[in-house]
CSV table of C-alpha atoms (C1' of nucleotides) in Angstrom, one decimal:
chain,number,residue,atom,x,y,z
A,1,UNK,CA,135.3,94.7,110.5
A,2,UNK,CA,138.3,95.0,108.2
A,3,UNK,CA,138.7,97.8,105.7
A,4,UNK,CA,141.3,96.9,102.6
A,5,UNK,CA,142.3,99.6,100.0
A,6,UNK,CA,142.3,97.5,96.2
A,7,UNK,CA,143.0,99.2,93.3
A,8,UNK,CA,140.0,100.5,92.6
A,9,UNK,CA,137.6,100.7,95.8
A,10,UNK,CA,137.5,99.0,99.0
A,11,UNK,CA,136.8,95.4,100.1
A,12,UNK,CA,134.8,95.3,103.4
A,13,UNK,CA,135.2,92.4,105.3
A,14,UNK,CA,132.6,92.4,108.2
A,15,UNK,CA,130.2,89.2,109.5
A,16,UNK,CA,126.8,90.1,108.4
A,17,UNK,CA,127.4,92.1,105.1
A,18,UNK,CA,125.7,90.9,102.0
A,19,UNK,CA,125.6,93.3,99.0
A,20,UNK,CA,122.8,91.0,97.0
A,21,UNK,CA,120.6,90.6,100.5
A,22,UNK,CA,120.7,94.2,101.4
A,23,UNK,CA,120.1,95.8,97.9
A,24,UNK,CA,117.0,92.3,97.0
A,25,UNK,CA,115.6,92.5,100.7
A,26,UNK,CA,113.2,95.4,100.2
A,27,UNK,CA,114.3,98.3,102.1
A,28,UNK,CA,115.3,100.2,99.3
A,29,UNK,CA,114.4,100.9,95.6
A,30,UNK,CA,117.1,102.9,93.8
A,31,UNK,CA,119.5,100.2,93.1
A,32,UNK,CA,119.7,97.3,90.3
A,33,UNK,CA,121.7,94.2,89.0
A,34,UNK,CA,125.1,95.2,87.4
A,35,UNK,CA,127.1,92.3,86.3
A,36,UNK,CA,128.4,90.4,89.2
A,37,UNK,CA,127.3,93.4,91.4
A,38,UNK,CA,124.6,96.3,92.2
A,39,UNK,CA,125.0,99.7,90.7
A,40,UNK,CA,122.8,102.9,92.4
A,41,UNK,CA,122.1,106.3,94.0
A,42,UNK,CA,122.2,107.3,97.2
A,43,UNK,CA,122.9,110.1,98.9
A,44,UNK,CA,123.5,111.8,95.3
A,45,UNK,CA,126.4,109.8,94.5
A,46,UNK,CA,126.6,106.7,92.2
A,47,UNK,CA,127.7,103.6,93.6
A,48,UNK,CA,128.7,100.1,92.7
A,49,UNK,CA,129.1,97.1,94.7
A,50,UNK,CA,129.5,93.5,94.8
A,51,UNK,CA,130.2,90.4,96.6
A,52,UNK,CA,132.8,88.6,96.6
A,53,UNK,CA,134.1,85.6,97.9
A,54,UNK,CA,136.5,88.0,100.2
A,55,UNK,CA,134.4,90.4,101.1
A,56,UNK,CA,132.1,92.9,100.0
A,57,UNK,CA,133.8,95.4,97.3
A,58,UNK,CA,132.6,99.1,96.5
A,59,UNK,CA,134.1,100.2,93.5
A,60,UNK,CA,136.1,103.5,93.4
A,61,UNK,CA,135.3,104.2,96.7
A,62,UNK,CA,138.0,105.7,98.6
A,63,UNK,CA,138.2,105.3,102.6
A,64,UNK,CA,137.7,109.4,103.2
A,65,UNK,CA,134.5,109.1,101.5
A,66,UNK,CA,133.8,105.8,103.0
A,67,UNK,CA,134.3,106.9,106.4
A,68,UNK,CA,131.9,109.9,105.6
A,69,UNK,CA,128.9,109.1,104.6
A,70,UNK,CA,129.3,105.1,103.4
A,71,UNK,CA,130.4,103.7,106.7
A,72,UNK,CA,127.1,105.1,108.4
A,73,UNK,CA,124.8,104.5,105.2
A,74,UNK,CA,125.4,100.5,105.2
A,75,UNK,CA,125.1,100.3,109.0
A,76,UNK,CA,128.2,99.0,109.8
A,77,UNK,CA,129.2,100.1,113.2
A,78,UNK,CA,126.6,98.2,114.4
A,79,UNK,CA,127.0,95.1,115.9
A,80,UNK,CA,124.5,92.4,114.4
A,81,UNK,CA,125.1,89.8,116.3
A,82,UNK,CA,124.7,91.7,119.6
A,83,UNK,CA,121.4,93.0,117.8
A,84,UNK,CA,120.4,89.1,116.6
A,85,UNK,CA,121.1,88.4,120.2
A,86,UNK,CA,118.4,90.5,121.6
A,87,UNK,CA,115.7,88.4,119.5
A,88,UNK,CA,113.7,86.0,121.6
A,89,UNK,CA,116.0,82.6,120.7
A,90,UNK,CA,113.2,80.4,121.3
A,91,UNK,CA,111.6,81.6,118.0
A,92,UNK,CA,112.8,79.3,115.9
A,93,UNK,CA,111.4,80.4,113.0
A,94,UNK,CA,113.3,83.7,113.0
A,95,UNK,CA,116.1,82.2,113.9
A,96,UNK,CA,115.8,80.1,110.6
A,97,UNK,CA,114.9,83.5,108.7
A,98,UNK,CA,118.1,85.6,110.2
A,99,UNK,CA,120.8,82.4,109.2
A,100,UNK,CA,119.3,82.4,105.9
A,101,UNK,CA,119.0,86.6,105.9
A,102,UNK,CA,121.7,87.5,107.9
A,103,UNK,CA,123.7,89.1,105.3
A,104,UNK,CA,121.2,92.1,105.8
A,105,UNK,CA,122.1,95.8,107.0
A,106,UNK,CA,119.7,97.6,107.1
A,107,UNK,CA,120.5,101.1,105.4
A,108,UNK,CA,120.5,104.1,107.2
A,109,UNK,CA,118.7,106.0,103.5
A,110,UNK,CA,117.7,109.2,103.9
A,111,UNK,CA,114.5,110.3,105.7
A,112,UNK,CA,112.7,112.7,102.4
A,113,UNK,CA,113.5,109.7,100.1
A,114,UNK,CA,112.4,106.7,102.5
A,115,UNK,CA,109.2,108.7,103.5
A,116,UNK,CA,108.3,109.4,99.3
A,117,UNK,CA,109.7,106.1,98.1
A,118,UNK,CA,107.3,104.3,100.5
A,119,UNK,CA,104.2,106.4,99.9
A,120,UNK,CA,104.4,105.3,96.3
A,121,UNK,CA,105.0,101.7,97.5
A,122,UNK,CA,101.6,101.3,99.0
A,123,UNK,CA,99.2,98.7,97.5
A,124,UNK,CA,102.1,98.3,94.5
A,125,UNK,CA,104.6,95.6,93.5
A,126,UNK,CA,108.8,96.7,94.1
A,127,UNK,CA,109.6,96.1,90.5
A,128,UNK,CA,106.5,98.6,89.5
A,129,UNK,CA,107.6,100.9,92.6
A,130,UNK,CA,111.3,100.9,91.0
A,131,UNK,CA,109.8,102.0,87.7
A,132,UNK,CA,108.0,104.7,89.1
A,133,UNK,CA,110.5,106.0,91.4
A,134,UNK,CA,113.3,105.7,88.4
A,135,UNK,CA,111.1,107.6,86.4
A,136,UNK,CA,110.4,110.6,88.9
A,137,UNK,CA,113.9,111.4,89.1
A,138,UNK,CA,115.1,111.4,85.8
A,139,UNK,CA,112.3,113.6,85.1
A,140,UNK,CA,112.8,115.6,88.4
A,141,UNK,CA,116.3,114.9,89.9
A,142,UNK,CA,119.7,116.3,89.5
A,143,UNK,CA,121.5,114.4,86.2
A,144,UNK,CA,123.9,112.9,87.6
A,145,UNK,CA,125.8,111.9,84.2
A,146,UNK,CA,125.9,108.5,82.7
A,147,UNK,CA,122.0,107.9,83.2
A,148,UNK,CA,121.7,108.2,86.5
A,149,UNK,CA,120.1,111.0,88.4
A,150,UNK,CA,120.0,112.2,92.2
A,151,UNK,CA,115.9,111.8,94.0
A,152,UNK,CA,114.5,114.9,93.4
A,153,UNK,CA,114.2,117.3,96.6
A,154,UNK,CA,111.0,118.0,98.2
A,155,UNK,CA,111.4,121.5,97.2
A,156,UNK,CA,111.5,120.6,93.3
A,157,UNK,CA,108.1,118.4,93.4
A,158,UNK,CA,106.6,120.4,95.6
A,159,UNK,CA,106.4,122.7,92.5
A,160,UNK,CA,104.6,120.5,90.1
A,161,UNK,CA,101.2,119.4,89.5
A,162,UNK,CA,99.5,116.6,88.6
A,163,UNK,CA,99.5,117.0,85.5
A,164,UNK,CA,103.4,117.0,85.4
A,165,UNK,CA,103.3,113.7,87.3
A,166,UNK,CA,101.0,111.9,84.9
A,167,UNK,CA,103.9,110.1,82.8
A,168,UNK,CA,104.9,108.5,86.3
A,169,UNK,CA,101.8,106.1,86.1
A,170,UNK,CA,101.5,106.6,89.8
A,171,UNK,CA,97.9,106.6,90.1
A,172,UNK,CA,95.9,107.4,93.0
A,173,UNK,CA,99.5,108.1,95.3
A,174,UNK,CA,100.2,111.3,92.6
A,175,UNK,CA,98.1,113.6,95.0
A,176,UNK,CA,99.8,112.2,97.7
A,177,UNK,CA,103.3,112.9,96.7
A,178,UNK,CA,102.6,116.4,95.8
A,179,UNK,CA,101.1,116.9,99.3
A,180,UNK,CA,103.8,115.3,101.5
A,181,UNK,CA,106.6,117.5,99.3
A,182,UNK,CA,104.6,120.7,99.8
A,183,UNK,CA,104.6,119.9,103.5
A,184,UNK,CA,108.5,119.1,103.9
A,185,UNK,CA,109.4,122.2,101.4
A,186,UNK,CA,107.4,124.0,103.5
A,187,UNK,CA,108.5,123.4,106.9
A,188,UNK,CA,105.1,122.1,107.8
A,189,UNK,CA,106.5,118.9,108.1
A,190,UNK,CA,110.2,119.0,109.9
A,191,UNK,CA,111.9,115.5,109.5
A,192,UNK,CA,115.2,116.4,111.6
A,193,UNK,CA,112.4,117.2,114.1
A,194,UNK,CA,110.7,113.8,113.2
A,195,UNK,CA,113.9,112.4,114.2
A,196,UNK,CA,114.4,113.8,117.4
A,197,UNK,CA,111.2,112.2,118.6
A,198,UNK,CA,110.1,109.3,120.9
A,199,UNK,CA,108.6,106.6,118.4
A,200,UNK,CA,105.4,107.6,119.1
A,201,UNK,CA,105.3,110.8,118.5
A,202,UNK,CA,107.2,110.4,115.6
A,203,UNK,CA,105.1,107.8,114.0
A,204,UNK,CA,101.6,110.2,115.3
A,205,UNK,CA,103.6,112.8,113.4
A,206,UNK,CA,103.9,111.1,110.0
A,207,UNK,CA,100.1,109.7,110.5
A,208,UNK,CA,98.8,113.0,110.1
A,209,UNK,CA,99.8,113.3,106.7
A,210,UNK,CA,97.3,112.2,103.7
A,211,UNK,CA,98.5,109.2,102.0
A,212,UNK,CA,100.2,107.7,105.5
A,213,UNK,CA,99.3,105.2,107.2
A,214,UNK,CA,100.4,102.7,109.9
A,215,UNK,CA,102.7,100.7,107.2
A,216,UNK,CA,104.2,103.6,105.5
A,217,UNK,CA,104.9,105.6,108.5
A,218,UNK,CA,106.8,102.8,109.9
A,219,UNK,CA,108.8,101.9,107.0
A,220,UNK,CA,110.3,105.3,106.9
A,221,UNK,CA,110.8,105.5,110.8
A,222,UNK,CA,112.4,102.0,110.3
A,223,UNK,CA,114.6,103.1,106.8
A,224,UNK,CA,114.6,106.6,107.1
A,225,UNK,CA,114.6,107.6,110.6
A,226,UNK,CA,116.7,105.1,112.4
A,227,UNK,CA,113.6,104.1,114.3
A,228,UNK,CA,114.7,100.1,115.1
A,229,UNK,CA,111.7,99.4,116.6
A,230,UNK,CA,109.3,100.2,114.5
A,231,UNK,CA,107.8,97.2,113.0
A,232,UNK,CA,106.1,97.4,109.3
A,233,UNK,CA,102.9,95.5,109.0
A,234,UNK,CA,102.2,94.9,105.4
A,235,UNK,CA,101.0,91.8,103.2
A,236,UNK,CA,104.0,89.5,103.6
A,237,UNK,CA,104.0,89.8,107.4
A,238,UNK,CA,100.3,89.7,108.1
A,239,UNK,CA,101.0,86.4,106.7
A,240,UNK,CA,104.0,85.4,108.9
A,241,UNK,CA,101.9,86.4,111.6
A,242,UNK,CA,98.8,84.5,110.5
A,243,UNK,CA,100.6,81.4,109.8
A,244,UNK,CA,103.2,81.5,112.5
A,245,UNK,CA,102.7,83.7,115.6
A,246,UNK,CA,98.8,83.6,115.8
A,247,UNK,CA,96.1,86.7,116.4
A,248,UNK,CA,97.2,88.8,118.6
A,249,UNK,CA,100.8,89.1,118.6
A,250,UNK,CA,103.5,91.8,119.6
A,251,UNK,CA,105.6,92.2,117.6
A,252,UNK,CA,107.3,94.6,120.5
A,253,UNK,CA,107.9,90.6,122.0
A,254,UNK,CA,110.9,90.9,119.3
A,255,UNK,CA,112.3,93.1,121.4
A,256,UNK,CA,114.1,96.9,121.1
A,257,UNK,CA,115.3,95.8,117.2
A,258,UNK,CA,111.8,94.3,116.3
A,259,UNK,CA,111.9,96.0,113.0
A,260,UNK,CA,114.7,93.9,112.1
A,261,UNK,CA,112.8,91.3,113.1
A,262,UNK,CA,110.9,92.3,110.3
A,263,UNK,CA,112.9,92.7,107.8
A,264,UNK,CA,114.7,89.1,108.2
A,265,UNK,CA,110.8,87.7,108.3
A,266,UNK,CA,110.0,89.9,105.3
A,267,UNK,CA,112.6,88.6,103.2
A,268,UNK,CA,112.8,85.1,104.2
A,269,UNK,CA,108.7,84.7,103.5
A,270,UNK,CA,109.1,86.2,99.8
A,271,UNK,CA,111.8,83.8,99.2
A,272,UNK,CA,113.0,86.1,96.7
A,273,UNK,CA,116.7,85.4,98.2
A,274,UNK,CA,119.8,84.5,96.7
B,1,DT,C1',92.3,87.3,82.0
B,2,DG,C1',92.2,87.9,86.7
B,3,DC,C1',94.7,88.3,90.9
B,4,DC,C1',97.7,90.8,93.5
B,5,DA,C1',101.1,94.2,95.2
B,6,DG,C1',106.0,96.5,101.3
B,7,DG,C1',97.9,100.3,101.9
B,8,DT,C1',95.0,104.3,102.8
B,9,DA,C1',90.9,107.1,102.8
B,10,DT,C1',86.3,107.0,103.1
B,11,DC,C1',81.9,105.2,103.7
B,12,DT,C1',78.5,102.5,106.3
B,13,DA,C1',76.3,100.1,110.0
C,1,DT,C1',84.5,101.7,116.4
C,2,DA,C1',84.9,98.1,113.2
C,3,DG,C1',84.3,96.2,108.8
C,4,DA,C1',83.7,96.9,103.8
C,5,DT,C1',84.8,99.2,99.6
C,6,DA,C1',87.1,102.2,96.1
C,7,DC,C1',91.2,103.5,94.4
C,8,DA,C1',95.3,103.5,89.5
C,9,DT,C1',98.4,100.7,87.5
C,10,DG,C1',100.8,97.0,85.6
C,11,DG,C1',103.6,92.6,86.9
C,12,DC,C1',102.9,88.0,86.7
DNA sequence: TGCCAGGTATCTA
DNA sequence: TAGATACATGGC
């Protein structure tokens, strides 16, 4: 990887680095198109970036701030070609997927906002799950000037009620969020100690609270809580695995990094890409 | 207009 | 224990 101060931000050059693949694969909800590039939050700051045919270019960014937070956020001390090589190589139809998706990292986002963004993404289409969530924090979060505002903390839904989450349109998942924030504000539910554990306990953790289940648990251990082998099940893949692997299969045959697996599969089968 | 969406809880046999 | 059904809402 190559790191090269312009004038205004800093180009990445580094194998495996897409802007458009990472922010249009699914893993995340907070960012949008923005001319040539993709403008969001994350982390509480306000960020633009775009491809470009020398790299990828984050605008205003200075290399202290990118070696503090952005560096680990986009995933780029890891090596993806090391990872891809860990995939069974036989499979050729991942190997299609990851030459056409490659240009995925997956984002190390952080674990309140994965585990909330992905309770409201259950049984719900991204660009309606982008509404909702853009709507709970500008009526929730931090302004973060120009429009855009920070995710609101567990602590600050935690006091609300349903009522005051009516004009999110969130339906049946609106008792849901109020219980998982009363849980993390309270202590109940500990995420750094989420993190700490094996995948199964962390996963058996995150099961036991109402409104979680098997696909939601696992795409925040996957997003949110660095979890690589935790391998999200939802509509898309069931039908990868129908259509291509058969009943029966495990996914742990991808290997220690199967939830990349996934993600590569889960973009490449919504042909959504770019 | 009807199907479907990065599913889960609950009911029923 | 496994399969069926209800659930809110709106994008397409």
């Amino acid at each position: 990887m190559e790191i090269l101060q312009k004038n205004d931000g800093l180009l990445i050059r580094c194998d495996s680095f897409s802007a458009a693949q990472t922010f249009l694969c699914g893993q995340c909800f907070r960012f949008d198109r923005d001319g040539d590039g993709f403008v969001g939050v994350a982390n509480g700051r306000v960020i633009r970036v775009s491809d470009t045919d020398d790299g990828v270019f984050i605008h205003g960014m200075t290399a202290a701030d990118f070696d503090a937070y952005w560096r680990h956020y986009f995933d780029l001390d890891r090596d993806y070609a090391a990872l891809q090589a860990t995939f069974p190589q036989g499979d050729a139809h991942l190997m299609l997927a990851v030459r056409e998706c490659g240009g995925i990292r997956l984002l190390n986002q952080d674990p309140w906002e994965a585990l909330l963004s992905f309770i409201i993404s259950q049984n719900n289409n991204i660009p309606r799950i982008k509404g909702v969530i853009k709507n709970m924090c500008r009526l929730f979060g931090d302004s973060l000037g120009d429009g855009f505002y920070a995710f609101p903390t567990a602590e600050r839904l935690a006091g609300l009620t349903l009522t005051d989450l009516e004009p999110l349109r969130c339906g049946y998942r609106a008792p849901y969020i109020l219980e998982c924030a009363a849980d993390v504000a309270s202590g109940r539910l500990d995420l750094a100690g989420v993190r700490a554990m094996s995948y199964a306990d962390a996963k058996k953790r995150l099961l036991a609270v109402k409104g979680i289940g098997p696909k939601v648990a696992d795409c925040a251990l996957l997003f949110g809580f660095g979890f690589g082998q935790a391998f999200p099940v939802d509509t898309w893949v069931k039908k990868v695995m129908r259509d291509r692997y058969g009943d029966g299969f495990d996914p742990a045959s991808f290997g220690p990094y199967a939830g990349f697996a996934q993600q590569y599969l889960f973009y490449y089968e919504r042909g959504t890409r770019e």
